[in-house]
Coordinates of C-alpha atoms in Angstrom, one line a residue:
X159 CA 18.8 -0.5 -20.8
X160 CA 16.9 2.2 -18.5
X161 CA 16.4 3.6 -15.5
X162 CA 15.1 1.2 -12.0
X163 CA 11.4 2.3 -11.8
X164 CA 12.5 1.9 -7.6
X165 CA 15.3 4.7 -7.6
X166 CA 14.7 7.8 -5.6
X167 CA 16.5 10.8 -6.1
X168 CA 16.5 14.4 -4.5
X169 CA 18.9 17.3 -3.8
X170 CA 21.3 16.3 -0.3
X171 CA 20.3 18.6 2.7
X172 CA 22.0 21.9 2.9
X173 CA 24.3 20.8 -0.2
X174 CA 22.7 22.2 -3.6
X175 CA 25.8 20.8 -5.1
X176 CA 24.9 17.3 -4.3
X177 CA 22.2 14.8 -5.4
X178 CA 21.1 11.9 -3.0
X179 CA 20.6 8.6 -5.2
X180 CA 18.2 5.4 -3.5
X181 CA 17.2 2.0 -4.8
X182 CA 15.0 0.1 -2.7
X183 CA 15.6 -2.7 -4.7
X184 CA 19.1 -3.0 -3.8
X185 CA 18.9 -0.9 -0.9
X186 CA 22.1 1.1 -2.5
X187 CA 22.5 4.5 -1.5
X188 CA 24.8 7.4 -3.3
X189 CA 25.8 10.4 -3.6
X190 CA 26.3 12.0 -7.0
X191 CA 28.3 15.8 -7.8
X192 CA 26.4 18.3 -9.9
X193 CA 28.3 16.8 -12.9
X194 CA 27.4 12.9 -12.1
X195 CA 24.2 13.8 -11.3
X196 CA 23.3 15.0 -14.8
X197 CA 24.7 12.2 -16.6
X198 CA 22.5 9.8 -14.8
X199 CA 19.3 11.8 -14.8
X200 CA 19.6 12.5 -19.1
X201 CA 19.6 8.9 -19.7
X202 CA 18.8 6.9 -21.9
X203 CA 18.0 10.0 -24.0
X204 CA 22.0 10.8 -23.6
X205 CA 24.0 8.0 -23.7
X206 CA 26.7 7.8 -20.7
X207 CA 30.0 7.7 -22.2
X208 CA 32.1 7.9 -19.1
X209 CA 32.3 3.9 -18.5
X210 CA 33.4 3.3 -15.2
X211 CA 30.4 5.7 -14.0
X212 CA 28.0 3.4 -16.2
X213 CA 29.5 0.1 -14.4
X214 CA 28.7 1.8 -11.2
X215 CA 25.1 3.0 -11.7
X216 CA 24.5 -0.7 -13.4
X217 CA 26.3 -2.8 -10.1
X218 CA 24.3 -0.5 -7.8
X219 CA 21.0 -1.6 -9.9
X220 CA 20.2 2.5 -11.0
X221 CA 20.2 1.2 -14.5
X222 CA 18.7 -2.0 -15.6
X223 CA 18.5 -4.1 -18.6
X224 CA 14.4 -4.1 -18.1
X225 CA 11.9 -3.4 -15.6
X226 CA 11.0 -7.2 -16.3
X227 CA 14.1 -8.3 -15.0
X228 CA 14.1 -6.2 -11.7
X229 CA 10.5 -7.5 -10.9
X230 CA 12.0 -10.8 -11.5
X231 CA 15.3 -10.2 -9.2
X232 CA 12.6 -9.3 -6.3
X233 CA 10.3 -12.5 -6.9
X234 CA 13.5 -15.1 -6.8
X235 CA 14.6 -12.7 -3.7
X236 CA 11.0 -13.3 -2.0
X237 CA 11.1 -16.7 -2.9
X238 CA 14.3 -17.3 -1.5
X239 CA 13.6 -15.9 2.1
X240 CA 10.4 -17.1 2.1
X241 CA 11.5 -20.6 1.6
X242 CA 14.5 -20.0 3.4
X243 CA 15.9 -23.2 5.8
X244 CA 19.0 -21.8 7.5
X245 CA 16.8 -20.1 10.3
X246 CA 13.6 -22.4 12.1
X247 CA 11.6 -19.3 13.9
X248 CA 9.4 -20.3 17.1
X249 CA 6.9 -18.3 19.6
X250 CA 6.0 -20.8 22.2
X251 CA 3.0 -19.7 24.0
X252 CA 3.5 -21.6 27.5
X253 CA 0.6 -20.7 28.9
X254 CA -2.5 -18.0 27.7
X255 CA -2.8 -17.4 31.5
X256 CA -2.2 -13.7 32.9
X257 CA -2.1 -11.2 35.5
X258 CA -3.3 -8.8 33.5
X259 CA -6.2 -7.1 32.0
X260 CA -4.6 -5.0 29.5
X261 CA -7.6 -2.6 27.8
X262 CA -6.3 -3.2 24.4
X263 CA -5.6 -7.1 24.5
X264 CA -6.5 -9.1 21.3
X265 CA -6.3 -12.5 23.1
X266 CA -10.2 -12.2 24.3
X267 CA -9.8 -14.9 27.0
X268 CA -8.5 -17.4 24.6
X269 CA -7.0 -20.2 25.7
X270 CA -7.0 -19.3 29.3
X271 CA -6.5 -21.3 32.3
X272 CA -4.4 -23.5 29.4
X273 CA -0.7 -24.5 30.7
X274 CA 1.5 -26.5 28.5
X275 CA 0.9 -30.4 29.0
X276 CA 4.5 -32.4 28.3
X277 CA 2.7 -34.3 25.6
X278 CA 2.6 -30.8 23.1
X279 CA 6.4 -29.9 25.0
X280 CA 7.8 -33.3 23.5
X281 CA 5.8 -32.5 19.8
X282 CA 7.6 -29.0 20.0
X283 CA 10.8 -30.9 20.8
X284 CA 10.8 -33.3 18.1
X285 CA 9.9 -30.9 15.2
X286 CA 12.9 -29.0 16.7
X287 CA 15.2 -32.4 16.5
X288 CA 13.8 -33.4 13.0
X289 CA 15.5 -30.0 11.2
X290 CA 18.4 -29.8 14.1
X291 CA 20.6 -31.3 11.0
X292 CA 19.5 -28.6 8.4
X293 CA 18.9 -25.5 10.3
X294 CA 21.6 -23.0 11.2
X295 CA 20.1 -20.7 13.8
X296 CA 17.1 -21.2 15.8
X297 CA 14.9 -18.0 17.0
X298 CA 12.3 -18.5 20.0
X299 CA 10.1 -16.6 21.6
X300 CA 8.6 -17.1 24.5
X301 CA 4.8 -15.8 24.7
X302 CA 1.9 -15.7 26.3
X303 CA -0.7 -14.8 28.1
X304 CA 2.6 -14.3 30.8
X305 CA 5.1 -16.6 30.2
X306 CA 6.7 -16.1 33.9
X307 CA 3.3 -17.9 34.6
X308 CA 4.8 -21.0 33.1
X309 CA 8.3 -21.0 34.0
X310 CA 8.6 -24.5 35.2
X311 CA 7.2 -25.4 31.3
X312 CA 9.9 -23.1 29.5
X313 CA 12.9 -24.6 31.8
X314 CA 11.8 -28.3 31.4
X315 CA 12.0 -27.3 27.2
X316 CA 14.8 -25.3 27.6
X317 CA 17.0 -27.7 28.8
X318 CA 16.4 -29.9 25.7
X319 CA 16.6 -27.4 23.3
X320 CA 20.2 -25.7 24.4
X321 CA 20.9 -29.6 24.4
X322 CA 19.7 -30.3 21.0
X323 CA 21.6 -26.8 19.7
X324 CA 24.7 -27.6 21.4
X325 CA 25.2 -31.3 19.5
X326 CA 24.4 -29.6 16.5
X327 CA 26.1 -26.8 16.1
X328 CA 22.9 -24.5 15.9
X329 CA 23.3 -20.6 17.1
X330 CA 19.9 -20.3 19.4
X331 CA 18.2 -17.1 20.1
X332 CA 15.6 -16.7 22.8
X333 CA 13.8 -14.0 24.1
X334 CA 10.6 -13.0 25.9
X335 CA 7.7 -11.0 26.0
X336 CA 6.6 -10.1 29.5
X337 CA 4.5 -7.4 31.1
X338 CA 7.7 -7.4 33.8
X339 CA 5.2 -7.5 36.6
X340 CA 6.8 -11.1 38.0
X341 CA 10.1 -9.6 37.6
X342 CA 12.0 -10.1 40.7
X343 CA 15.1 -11.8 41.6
X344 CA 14.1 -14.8 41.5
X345 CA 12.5 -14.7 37.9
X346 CA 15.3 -12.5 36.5
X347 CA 18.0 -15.3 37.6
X348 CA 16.0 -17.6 36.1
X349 CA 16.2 -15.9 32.9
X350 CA 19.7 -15.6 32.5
X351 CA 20.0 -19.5 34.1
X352 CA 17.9 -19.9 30.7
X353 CA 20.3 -18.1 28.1
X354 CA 17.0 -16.0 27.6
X355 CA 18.9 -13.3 26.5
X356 CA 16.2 -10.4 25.3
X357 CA 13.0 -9.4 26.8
X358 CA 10.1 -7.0 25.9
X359 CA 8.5 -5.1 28.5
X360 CA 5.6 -2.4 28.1
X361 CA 4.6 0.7 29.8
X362 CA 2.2 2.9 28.7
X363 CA 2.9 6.4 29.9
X364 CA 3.1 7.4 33.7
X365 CA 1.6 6.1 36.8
X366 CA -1.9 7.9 35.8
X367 CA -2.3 7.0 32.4
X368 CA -0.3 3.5 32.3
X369 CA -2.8 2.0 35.1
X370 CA -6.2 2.7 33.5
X371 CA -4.8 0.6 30.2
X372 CA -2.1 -1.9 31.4
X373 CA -4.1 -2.8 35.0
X374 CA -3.5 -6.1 37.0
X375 CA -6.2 -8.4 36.8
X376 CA -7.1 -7.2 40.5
X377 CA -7.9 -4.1 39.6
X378 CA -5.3 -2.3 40.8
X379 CA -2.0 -0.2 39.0
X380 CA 0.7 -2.3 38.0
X381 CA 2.9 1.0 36.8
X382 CA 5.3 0.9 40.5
X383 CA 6.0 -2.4 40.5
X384 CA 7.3 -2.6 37.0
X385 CA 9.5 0.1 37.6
X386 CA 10.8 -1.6 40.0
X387 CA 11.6 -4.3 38.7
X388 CA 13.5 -2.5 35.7
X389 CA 15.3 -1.4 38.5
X390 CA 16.6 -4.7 39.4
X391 CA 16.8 -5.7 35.9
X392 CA 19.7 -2.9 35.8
X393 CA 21.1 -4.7 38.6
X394 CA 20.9 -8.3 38.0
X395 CA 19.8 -9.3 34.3
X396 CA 22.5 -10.1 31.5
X397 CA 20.7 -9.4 28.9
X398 CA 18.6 -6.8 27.0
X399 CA 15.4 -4.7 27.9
X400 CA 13.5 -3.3 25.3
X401 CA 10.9 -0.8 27.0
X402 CA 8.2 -0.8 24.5
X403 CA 5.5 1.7 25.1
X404 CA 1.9 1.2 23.0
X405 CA 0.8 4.8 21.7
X406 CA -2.4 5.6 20.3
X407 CA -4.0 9.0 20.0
X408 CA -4.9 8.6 24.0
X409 CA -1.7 8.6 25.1
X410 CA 0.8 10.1 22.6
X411 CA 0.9 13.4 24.4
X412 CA 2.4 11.2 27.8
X413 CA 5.7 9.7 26.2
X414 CA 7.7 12.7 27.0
X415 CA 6.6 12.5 30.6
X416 CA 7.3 8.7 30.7
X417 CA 10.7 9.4 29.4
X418 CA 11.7 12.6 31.9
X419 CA 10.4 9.1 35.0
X420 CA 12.5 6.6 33.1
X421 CA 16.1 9.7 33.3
X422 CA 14.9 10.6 37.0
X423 CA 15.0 6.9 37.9
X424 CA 17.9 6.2 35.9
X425 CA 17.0 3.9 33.6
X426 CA 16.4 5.8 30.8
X427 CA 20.4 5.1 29.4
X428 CA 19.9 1.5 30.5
X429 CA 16.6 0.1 28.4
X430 CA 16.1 0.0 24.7
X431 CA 12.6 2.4 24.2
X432 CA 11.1 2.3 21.5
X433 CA 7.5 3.0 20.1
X434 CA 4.8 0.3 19.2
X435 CA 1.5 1.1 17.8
X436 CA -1.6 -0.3 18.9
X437 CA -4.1 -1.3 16.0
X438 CA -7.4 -3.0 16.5
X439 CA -7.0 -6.7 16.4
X440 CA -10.0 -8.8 16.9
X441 CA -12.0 -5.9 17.7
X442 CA -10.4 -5.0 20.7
X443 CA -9.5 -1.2 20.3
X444 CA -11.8 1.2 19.0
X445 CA -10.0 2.4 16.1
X446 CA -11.0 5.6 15.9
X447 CA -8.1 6.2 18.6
X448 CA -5.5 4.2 16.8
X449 CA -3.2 6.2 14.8
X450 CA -2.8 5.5 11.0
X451 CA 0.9 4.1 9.8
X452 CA 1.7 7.3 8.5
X453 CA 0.8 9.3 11.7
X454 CA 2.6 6.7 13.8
X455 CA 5.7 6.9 11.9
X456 CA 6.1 10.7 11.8
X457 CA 5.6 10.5 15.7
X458 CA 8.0 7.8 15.5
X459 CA 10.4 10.1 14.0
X460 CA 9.8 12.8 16.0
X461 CA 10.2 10.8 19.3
X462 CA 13.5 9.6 18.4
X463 CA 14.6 13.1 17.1
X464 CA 13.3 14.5 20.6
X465 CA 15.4 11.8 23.0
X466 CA 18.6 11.6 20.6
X467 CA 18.4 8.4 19.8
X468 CA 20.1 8.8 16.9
X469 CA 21.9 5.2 16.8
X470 CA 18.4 3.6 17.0
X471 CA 16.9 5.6 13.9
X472 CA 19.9 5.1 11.5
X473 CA 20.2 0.9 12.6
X474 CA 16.3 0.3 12.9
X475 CA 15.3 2.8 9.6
X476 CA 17.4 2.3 6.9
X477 CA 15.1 1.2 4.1
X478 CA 16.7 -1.9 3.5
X479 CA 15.0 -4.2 1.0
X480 CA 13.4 -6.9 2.1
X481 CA 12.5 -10.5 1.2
X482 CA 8.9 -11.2 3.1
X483 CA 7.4 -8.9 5.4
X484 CA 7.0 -10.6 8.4
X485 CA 7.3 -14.2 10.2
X486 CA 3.7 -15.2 9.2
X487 CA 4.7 -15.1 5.6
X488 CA 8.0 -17.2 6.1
X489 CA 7.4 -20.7 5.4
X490 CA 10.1 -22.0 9.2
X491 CA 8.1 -19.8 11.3
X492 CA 5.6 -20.7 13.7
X493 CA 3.1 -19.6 16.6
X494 CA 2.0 -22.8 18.9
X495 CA -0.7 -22.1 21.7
X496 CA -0.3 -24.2 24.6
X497 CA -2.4 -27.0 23.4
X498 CA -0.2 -27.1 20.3
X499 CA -2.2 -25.5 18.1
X500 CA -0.6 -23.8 15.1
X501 CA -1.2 -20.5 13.9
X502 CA 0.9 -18.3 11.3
X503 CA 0.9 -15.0 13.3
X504 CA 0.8 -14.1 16.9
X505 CA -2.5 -12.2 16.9
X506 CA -4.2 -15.1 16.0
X507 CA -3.7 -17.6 18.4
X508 CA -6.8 -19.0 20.3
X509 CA -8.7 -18.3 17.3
X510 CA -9.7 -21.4 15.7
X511 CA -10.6 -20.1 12.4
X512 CA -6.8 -19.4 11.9
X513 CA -5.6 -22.9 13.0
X514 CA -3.2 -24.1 10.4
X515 CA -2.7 -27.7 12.6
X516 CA -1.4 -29.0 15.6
X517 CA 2.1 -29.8 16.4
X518 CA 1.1 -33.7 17.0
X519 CA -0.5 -33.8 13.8
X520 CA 1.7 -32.6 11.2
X521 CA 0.7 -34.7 8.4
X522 CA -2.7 -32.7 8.8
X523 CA -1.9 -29.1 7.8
X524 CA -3.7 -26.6 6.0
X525 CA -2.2 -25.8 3.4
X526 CA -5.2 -23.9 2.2
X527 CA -5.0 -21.1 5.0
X528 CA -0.9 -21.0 4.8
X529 CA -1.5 -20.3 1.2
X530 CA -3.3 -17.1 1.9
X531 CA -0.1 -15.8 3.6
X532 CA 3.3 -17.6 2.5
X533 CA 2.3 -17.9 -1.4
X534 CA 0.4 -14.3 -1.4
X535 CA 2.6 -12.6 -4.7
X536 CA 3.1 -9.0 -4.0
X537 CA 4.5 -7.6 -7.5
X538 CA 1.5 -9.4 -8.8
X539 CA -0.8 -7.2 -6.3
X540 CA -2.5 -4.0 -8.4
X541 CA -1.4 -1.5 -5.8
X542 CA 1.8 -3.2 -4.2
X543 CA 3.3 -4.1 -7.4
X544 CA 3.1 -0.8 -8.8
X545 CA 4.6 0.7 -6.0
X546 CA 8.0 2.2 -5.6
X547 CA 8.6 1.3 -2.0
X548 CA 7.8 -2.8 -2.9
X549 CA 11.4 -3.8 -2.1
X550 CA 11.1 -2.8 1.3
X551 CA 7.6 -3.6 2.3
X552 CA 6.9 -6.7 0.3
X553 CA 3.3 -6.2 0.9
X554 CA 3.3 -5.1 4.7
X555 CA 1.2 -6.9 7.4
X556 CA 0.1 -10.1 6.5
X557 CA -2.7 -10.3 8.3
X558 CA -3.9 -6.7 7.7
X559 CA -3.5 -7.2 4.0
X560 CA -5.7 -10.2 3.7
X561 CA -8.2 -9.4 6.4
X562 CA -9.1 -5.8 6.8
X563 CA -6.9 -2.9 5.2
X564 CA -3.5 -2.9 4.3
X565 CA -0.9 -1.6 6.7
X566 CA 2.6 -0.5 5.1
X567 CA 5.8 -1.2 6.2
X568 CA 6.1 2.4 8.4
X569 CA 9.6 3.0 7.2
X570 CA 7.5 4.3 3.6
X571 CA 6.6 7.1 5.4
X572 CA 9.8 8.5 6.8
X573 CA 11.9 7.2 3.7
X574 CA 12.6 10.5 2.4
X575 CA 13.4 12.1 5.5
X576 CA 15.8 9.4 6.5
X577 CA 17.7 9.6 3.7
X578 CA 18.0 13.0 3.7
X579 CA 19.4 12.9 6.9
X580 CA 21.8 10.0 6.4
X581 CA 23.0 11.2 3.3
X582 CA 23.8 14.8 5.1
X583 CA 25.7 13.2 7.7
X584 CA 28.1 11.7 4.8
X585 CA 28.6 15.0 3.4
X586 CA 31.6 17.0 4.5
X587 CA 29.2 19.8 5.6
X588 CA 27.2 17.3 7.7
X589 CA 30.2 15.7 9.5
X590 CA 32.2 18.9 10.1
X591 CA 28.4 20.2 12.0
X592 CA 27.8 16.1 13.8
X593 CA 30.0 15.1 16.7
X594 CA 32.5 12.0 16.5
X595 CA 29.7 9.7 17.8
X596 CA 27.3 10.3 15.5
X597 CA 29.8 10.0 12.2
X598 CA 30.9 6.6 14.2
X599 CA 27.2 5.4 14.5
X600 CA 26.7 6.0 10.7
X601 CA 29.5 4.2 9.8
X602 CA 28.4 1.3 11.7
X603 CA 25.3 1.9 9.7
X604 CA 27.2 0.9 6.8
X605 CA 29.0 -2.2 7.8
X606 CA 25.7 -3.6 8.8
X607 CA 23.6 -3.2 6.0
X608 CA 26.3 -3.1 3.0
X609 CA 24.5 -0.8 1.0
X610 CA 26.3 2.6 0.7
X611 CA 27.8 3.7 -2.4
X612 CA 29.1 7.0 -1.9
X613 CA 30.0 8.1 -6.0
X614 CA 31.6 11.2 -6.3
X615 CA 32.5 12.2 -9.5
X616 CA 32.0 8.7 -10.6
X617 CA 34.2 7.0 -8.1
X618 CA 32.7 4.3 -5.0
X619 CA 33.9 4.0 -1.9
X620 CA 33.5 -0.1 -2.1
X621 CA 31.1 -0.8 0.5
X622 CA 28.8 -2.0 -1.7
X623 CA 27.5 -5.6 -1.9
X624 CA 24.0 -6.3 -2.2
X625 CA 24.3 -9.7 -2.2
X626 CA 25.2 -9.9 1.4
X627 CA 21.8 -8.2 2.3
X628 CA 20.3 -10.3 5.2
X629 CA 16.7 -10.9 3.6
X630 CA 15.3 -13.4 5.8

């Protein structure tokens, strides 16, 4: 036997009597006395005698019979959520139409002036009916262009897919992408009418900054009336608003003013916010200003650090292991445009050259350009499969990877931070210094991701279980 060529190891913060112990294969995290610690890092030269120890470091995957076999566990693991058929995964593209004239749009004007006929609605309808007696839970996402542009489209569909879920049994998931400019009373009672239960809306900074990059179509600022409308989304929508806002090296430096708008209004408590980054897709961006994955991550850290969002960072950053990267490398996922094209990832759609078929033609896929995503082999890649982070990336962006250059799964470069600081939090110094939310939050941590094995002096706390990691 010998040691996982994926563990991670390193003294716990503020606790030199402590060692922090990580495997981003089984996403297993520990904590190991002075004593423990030893026994694990002099092996296999030194045999470990104390047994129940051994058992441990073995169920938690520190120890392995080969390196063959744990490159084999994460293939059959890819494999399987790859190939996956509990969950059928959907962004709907009603219509390319939109208000907008973002500065940074990949879309280029495809598609546009291109509404939904009923002839690609029923197509989308029946593929849904043809796996309602095989899939468990069905994930869609409205997109666009503006879906709010298309709203008589979504809520003739709608009603046959909560129909087609409810006779079978099948949890369904919708949400929506918006820019939140159409979002007044009217539109926000039709979402909840619609179960649509989770939307995305963008700002870009303040007033100033947000209406040079996120404009109306017009010409003029579209920053007011957004807030206003997340002001009546506080008011009258049931369901969740995730404030994204797209940084690149332009606007960085205006998120903490964006933040102190979002308190004064209060609203700041009331949306999710988060950090996206923009990249340039379809030569759209100039990249110069876009920030690397590594820069964006360690501002991504330091934004949540800054605006205590502590609950966000340990649910969203635990490096969990993974089993594909994203949607477009998931074999039940799918992008149609409104003219039922079929594309594998969302920043493709419009562009013919990525077509994989058309929702009226099934028979007619092609399965040449799904290979070069779904059956892409990342422990057979040079750099991926050497890598010690592999478990939790699986290769990164799919379309980065086989297009242009490859873009890491961001939580590589805040791993060792993260578990430094979620691994202090579990020591006795770390609680006694953390209030009762944050020990409450961690723990909640835990239950999600079953992957804490606290070993002191050779004894587990039991909450691990990596075979009840959600790898799909």
């Amino acid at each position: 036997m010998v040691k996982s060529y994926f563990n991670f190891a390193q003294k716990t913060k503020n606790c030199d009597n402590n060692y922090t112990l990580y495997n981003s294969r089984t996403g297993c995290l520990s904590l190991l006395d002075e004593h423990h610690y030893r026994l694990y890092y002099d092996y296999p030269e030194k045999e470990i005698s104390d047994v129940e120890f051994l058992n441990q470091l073995l169920s938690c995957g520190y120890i392995v019979q080969s390196h063959d076999e744990e490159y084999d566990r994460i293939r059959f693991q890819m494999y399987q959520a790859k190939f996956s058929n509990s969950i059928l995964s959907l962004v709907i593209a009603p219509t390319m139409n939109c208000n907008f004239a973002c500065t940074y749009c990949y879309e280029k004007n495809q598609l546009h002036n291109c509404l939904m006929s009923e002839k690609i609605q029923d197509g989308i309808i029946s593929y849904i009916e043809a796996y309602s007696g095989l899939i468990r839970k069905l994930k869609i996402e409205w997109y666009g262009g503006e879906p709010l542009l298309a709203t008589e489209v979504i809520k003739r569909m709608n009603e046959r897919i909560q129909f087609i879920c409810t006779s079978n049994n099948i949890q369904c998931v919708e949400q929506m992408i918006t820019n939140g400019y159409l979002l007044d009373r009217d539109h926000i009672e039709f979402l909840n009418t619609n179960k649509i239960h989770r939307i995305q809306v963008t700002l870009d900074g303040v007033a100033s900054t947000h209406d040079t990059r996120r404009m109306h179509k017009s010409g003029k600022g579209t920053y007011h009336e957004i807030m206003e409308n997340l002001k009546l989304c506080k008011l009258y929508y049931h369901g969740q608003v995730d404030l994204r806002i797209n940084v690149d090296k332009n606007n960085i430096t205006e998120v903490d003013k964006l933040v102190e708008k979002l308190k004064n209004e209060g609203l700041y408590d009331f949306v999710n916010l988060y950090l996206g980054r923009v990249i340039d897709t379809n030569e759209t961006s100039c990249n110069s200003n876009c920030m690397s994955c590594q820069c964006f991550a360690e501002q991504n850290v330091n934004f949540v650090a800054k605006n205590n969002r502590l609950r966000q960072y340990l649910q969203t950053s635990y490096p969990q292991p993974i089993g594909n990267s994203c949607a477009a490398d998931y074999n039940f996922s799918l992008v149609i445009a409104p003219d039922g094209d079929l594309y594998k990832c969302h920043m493709e759609i419009g562009q013919q050259e990525h077509c994989v078929g058309n929702i009226l033609e099934l028979d007619n896929i092609d399965i040449s350009k799904l290979k070069k995503t779904i059956m892409w082999d990342p422990t057979q890649d040079e750099i991926c499969g050497s890598c010690k982070y592999l478990p939790v990336c699986m290769g990164g962006c799919a379309k980065g990877r086989t297009e242009t250059t490859r873009d890491c799964n961001y939580r590589k470069y805040i791993m060792d931070q993260y578990l430094s600081d979620i691994s202090y939090i579990e020591t006795t110094q770390g609680k006694e210094e953390k209030d009762e939310e944050i020990i409450s939050v961690f723990e909640a941590v835990l239950a999600v991701c079953h992957c804490l094995s606290a070993v002191y002096g050779g004894r587990s706390d039991g909450r691990l279980n990596a075979a009840e990691a959600d790898v799909s």
